[in-house]
PDB file of C-alpha atoms in Angstrom:
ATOM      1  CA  UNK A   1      99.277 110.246 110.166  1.00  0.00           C
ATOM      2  CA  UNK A   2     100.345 106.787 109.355  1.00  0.00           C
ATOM      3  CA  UNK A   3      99.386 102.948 109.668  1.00  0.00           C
ATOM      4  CA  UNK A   4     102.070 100.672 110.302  1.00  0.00           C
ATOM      5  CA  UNK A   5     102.356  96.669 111.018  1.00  0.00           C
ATOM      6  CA  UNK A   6     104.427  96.848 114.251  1.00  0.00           C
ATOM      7  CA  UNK A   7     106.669  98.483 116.077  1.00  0.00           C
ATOM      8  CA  UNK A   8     109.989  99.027 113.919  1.00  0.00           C
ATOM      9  CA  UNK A   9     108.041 100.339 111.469  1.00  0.00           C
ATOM     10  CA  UNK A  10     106.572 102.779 113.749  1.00  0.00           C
ATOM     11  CA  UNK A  11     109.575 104.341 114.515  1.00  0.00           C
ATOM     12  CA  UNK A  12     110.693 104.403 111.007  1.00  0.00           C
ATOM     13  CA  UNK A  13     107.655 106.593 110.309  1.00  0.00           C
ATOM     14  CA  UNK A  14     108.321 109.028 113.199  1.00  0.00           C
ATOM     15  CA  UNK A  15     111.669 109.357 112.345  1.00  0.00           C
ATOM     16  CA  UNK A  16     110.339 110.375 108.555  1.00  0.00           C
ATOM     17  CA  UNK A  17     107.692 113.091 110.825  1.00  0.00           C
ATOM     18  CA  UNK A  18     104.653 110.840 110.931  1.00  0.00           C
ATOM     19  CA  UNK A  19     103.007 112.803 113.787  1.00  0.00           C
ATOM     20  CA  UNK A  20     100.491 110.196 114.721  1.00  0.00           C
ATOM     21  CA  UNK A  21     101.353 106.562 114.290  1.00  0.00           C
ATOM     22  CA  UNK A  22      98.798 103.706 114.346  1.00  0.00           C
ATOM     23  CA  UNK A  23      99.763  99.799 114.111  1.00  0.00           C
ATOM     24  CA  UNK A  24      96.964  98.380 112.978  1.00  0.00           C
ATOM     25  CA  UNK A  25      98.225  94.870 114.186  1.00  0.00           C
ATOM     26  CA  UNK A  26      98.487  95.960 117.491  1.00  0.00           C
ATOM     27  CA  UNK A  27      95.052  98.097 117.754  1.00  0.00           C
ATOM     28  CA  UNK A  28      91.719  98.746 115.740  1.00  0.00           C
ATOM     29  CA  UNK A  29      92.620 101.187 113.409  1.00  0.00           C
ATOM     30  CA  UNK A  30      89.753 102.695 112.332  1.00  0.00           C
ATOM     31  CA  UNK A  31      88.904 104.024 116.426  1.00  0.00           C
ATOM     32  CA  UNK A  32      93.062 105.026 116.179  1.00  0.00           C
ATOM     33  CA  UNK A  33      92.392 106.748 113.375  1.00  0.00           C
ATOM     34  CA  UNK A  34      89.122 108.209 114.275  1.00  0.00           C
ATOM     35  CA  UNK A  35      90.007 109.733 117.634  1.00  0.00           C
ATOM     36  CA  UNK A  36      92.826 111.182 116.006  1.00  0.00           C
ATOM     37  CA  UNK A  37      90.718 113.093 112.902  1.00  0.00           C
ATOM     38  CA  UNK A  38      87.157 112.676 114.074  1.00  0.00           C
ATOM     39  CA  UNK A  39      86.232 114.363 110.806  1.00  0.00           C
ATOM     40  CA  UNK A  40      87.357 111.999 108.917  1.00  0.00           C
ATOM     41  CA  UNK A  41      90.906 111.937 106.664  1.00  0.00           C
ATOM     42  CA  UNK A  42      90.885 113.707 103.406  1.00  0.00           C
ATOM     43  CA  UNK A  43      93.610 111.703 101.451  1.00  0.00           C
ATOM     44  CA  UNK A  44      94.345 108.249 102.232  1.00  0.00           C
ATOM     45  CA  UNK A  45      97.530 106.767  99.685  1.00  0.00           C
ATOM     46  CA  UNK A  46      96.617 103.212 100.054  1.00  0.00           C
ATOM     47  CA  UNK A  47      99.428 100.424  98.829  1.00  0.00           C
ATOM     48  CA  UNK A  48      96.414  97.769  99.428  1.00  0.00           C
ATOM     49  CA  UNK A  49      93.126  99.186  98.365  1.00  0.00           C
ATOM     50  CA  UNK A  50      91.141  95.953  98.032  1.00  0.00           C
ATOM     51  CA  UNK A  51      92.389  94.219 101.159  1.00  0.00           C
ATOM     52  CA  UNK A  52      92.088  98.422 103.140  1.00  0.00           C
ATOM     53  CA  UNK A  53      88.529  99.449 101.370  1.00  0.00           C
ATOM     54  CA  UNK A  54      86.525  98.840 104.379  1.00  0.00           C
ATOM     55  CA  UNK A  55      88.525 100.870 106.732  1.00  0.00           C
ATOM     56  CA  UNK A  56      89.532 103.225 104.295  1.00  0.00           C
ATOM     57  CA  UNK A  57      85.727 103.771 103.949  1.00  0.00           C
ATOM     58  CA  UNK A  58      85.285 103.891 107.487  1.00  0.00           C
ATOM     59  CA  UNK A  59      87.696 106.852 108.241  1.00  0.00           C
ATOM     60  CA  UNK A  60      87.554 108.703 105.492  1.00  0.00           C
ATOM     61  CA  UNK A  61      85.690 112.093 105.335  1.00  0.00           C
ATOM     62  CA  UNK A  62      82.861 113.390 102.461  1.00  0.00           C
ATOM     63  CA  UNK A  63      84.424 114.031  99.538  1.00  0.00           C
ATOM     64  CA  UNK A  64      88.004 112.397 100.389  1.00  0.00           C
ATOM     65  CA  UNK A  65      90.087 110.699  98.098  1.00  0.00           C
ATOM     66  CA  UNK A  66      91.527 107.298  98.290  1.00  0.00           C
ATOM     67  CA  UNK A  67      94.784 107.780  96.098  1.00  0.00           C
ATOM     68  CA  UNK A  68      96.284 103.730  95.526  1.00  0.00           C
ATOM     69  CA  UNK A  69      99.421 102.619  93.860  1.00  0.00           C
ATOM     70  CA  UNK A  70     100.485  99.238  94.550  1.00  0.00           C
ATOM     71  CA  UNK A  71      98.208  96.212  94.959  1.00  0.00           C
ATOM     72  CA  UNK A  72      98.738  92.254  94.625  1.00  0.00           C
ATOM     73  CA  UNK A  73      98.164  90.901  91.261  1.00  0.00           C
ATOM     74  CA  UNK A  74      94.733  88.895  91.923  1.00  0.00           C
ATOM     75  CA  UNK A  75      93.559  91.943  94.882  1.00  0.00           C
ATOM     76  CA  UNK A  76      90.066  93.284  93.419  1.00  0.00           C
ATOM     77  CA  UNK A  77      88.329  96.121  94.684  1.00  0.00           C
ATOM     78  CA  UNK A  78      84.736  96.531  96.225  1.00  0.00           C
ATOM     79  CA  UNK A  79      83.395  99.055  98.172  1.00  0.00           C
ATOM     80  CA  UNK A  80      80.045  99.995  99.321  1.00  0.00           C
ATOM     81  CA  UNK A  81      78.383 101.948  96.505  1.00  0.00           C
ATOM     82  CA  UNK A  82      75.606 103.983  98.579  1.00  0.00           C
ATOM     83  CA  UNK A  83      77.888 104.356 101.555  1.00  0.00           C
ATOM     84  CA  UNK A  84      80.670 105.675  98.639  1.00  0.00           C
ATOM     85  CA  UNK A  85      78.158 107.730  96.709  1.00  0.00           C
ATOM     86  CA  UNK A  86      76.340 109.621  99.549  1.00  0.00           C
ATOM     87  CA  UNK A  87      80.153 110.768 100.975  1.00  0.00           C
ATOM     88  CA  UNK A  88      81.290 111.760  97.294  1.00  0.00           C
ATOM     89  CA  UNK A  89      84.313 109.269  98.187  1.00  0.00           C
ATOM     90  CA  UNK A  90      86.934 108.716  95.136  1.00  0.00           C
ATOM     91  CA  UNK A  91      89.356 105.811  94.601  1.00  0.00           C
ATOM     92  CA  UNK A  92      92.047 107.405  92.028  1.00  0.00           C
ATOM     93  CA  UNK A  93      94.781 105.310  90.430  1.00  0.00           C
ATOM     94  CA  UNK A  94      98.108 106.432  90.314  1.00  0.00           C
ATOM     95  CA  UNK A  95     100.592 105.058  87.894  1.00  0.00           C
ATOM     96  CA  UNK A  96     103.893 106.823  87.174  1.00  0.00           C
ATOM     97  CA  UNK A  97     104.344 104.933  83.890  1.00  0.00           C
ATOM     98  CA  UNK A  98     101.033 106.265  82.357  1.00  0.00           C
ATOM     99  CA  UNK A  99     100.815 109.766  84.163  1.00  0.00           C
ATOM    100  CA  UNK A 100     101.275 112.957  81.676  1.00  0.00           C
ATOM    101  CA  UNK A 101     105.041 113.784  80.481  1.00  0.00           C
ATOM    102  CA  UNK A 102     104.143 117.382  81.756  1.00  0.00           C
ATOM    103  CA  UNK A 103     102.620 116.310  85.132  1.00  0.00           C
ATOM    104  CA  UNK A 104     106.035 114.192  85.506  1.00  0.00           C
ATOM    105  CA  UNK A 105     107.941 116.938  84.743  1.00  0.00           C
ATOM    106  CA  UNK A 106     106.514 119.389  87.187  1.00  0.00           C
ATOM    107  CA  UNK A 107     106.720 116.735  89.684  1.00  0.00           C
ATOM    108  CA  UNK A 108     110.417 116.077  89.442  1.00  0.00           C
ATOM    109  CA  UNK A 109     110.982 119.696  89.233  1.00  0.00           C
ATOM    110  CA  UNK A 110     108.709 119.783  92.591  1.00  0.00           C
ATOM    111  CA  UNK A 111     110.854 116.642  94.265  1.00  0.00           C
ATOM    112  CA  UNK A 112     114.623 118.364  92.939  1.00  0.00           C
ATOM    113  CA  UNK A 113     113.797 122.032  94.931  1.00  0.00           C
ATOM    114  CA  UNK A 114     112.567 120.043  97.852  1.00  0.00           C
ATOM    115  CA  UNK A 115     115.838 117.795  97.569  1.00  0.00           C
ATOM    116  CA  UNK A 116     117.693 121.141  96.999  1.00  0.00           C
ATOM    117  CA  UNK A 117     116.105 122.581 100.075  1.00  0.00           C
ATOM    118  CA  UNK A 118     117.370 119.869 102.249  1.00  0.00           C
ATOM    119  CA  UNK A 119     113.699 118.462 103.067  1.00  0.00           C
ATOM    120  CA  UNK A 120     114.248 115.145 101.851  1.00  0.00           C
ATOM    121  CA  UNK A 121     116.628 113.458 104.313  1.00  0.00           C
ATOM    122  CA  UNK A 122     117.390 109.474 103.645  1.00  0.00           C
ATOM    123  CA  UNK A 123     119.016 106.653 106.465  1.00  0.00           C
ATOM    124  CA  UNK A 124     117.475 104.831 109.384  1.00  0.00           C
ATOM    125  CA  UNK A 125     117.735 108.595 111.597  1.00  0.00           C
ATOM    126  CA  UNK A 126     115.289 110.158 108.522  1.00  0.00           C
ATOM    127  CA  UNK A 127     112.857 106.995 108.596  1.00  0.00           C
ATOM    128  CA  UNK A 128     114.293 105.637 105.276  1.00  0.00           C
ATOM    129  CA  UNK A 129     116.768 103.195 105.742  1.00  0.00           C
ATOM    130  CA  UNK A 130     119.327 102.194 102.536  1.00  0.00           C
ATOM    131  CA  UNK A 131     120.593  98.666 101.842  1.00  0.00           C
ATOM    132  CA  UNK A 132     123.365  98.866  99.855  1.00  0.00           C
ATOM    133  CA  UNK A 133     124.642  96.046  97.084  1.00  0.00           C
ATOM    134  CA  UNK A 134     127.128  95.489  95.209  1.00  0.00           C
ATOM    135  CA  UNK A 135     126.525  95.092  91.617  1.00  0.00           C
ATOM    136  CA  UNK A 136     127.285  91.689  91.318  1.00  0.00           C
ATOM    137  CA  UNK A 137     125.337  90.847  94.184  1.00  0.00           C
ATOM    138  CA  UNK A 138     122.267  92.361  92.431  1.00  0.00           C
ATOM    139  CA  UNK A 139     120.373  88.930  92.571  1.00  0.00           C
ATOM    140  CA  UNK A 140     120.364  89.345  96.546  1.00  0.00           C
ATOM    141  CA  UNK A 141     118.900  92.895  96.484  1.00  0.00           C
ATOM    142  CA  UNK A 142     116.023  91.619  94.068  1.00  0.00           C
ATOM    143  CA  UNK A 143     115.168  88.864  96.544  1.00  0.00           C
ATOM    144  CA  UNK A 144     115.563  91.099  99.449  1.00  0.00           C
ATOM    145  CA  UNK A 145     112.371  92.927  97.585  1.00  0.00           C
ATOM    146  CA  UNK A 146     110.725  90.277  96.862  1.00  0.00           C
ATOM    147  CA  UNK A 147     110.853  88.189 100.037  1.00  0.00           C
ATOM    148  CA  UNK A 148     109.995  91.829 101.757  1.00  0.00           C
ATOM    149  CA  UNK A 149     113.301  91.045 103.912  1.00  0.00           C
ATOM    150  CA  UNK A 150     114.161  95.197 104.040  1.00  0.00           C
ATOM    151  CA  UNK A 151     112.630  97.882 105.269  1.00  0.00           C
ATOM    152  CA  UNK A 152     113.699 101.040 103.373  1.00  0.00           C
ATOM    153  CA  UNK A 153     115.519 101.338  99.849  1.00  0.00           C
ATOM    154  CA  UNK A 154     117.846  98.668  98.333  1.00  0.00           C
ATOM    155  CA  UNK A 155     120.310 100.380  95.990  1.00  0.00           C
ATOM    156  CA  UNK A 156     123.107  98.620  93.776  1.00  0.00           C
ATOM    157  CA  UNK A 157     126.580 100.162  93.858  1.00  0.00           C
ATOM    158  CA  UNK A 158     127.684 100.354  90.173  1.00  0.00           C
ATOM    159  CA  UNK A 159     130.903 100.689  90.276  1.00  0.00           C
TER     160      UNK A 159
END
């Protein structure tokens, strides 16, 4: 299961096997999301934990764990401490720079067999679209990022 924020994205993420799909622009995610694991959600990977706390409270289930990696510079935060404490609800940073040598290396050996297997699958048909730049047009891919312009991976062609 997935959230999105519209309709492109949405079929990005079934493309990539999302099973369920819910644009939370378009309806109330946390009924979406409910009706679809009344139990609650187990893991939520959250890319905007202080903006997402309140409905990643409201969906997830006791003793789930909200796993976050990305957040704006000034986002804080807060979540409901009895609510939290009484579900046994974790919020667990996750930061590749800091993250054991060993667990890294287990990881990449995890990604390369599932890359050798042929599970990971990459274009706009697998859900993960490239954009592809020349290396001396390396200052467009940046702003692509940064202005959010693509949806996928920008790469730059060195030649």
């Amino acid at each position: 299961m997935t959230t999105v924020s519209g309709p492109v994205k949405g079929a990005l993420a079934r493309a990539a096997g999302a099973h369920h799909v819910v644009d939370y622009r378009a309806q109330d995610a946390a009924a979406a999301i409910s009706a679809f694991a009344p139990g609650g959600v187990d893991i939520v990977v959250e890319v905007a934990p202080g903006v997402n706390a309140a409905l990643d409270v409201a969906v997830a289930a006791r003793g789930a764990v909200v796993a976050y990696y990305a957040a704006g510079e000034n986002e804080q935060l807060s979540v409901p401490v009895l609510t939290t404490l009484s579900a046994n609800l974790r919020w667990q940073s996750v930061f590749v720079y800091t993250v054991p040598t060993e667990a890294k290396q287990r990881a990449c050996a995890d990604v390369a067999a599932a890359v050798h297997a042929g599970a990971l699958r990459v274009g706009e048909e697998a859900g993960l679209p490239l954009h592809r730049f020349p290396l001396e047009r390396t200052a467009e891919a940046h702003t692509a990022l940064e202005e959010g312009a693509v949806v996928g991976k920008v790469l730059v062609d060195i030649p």
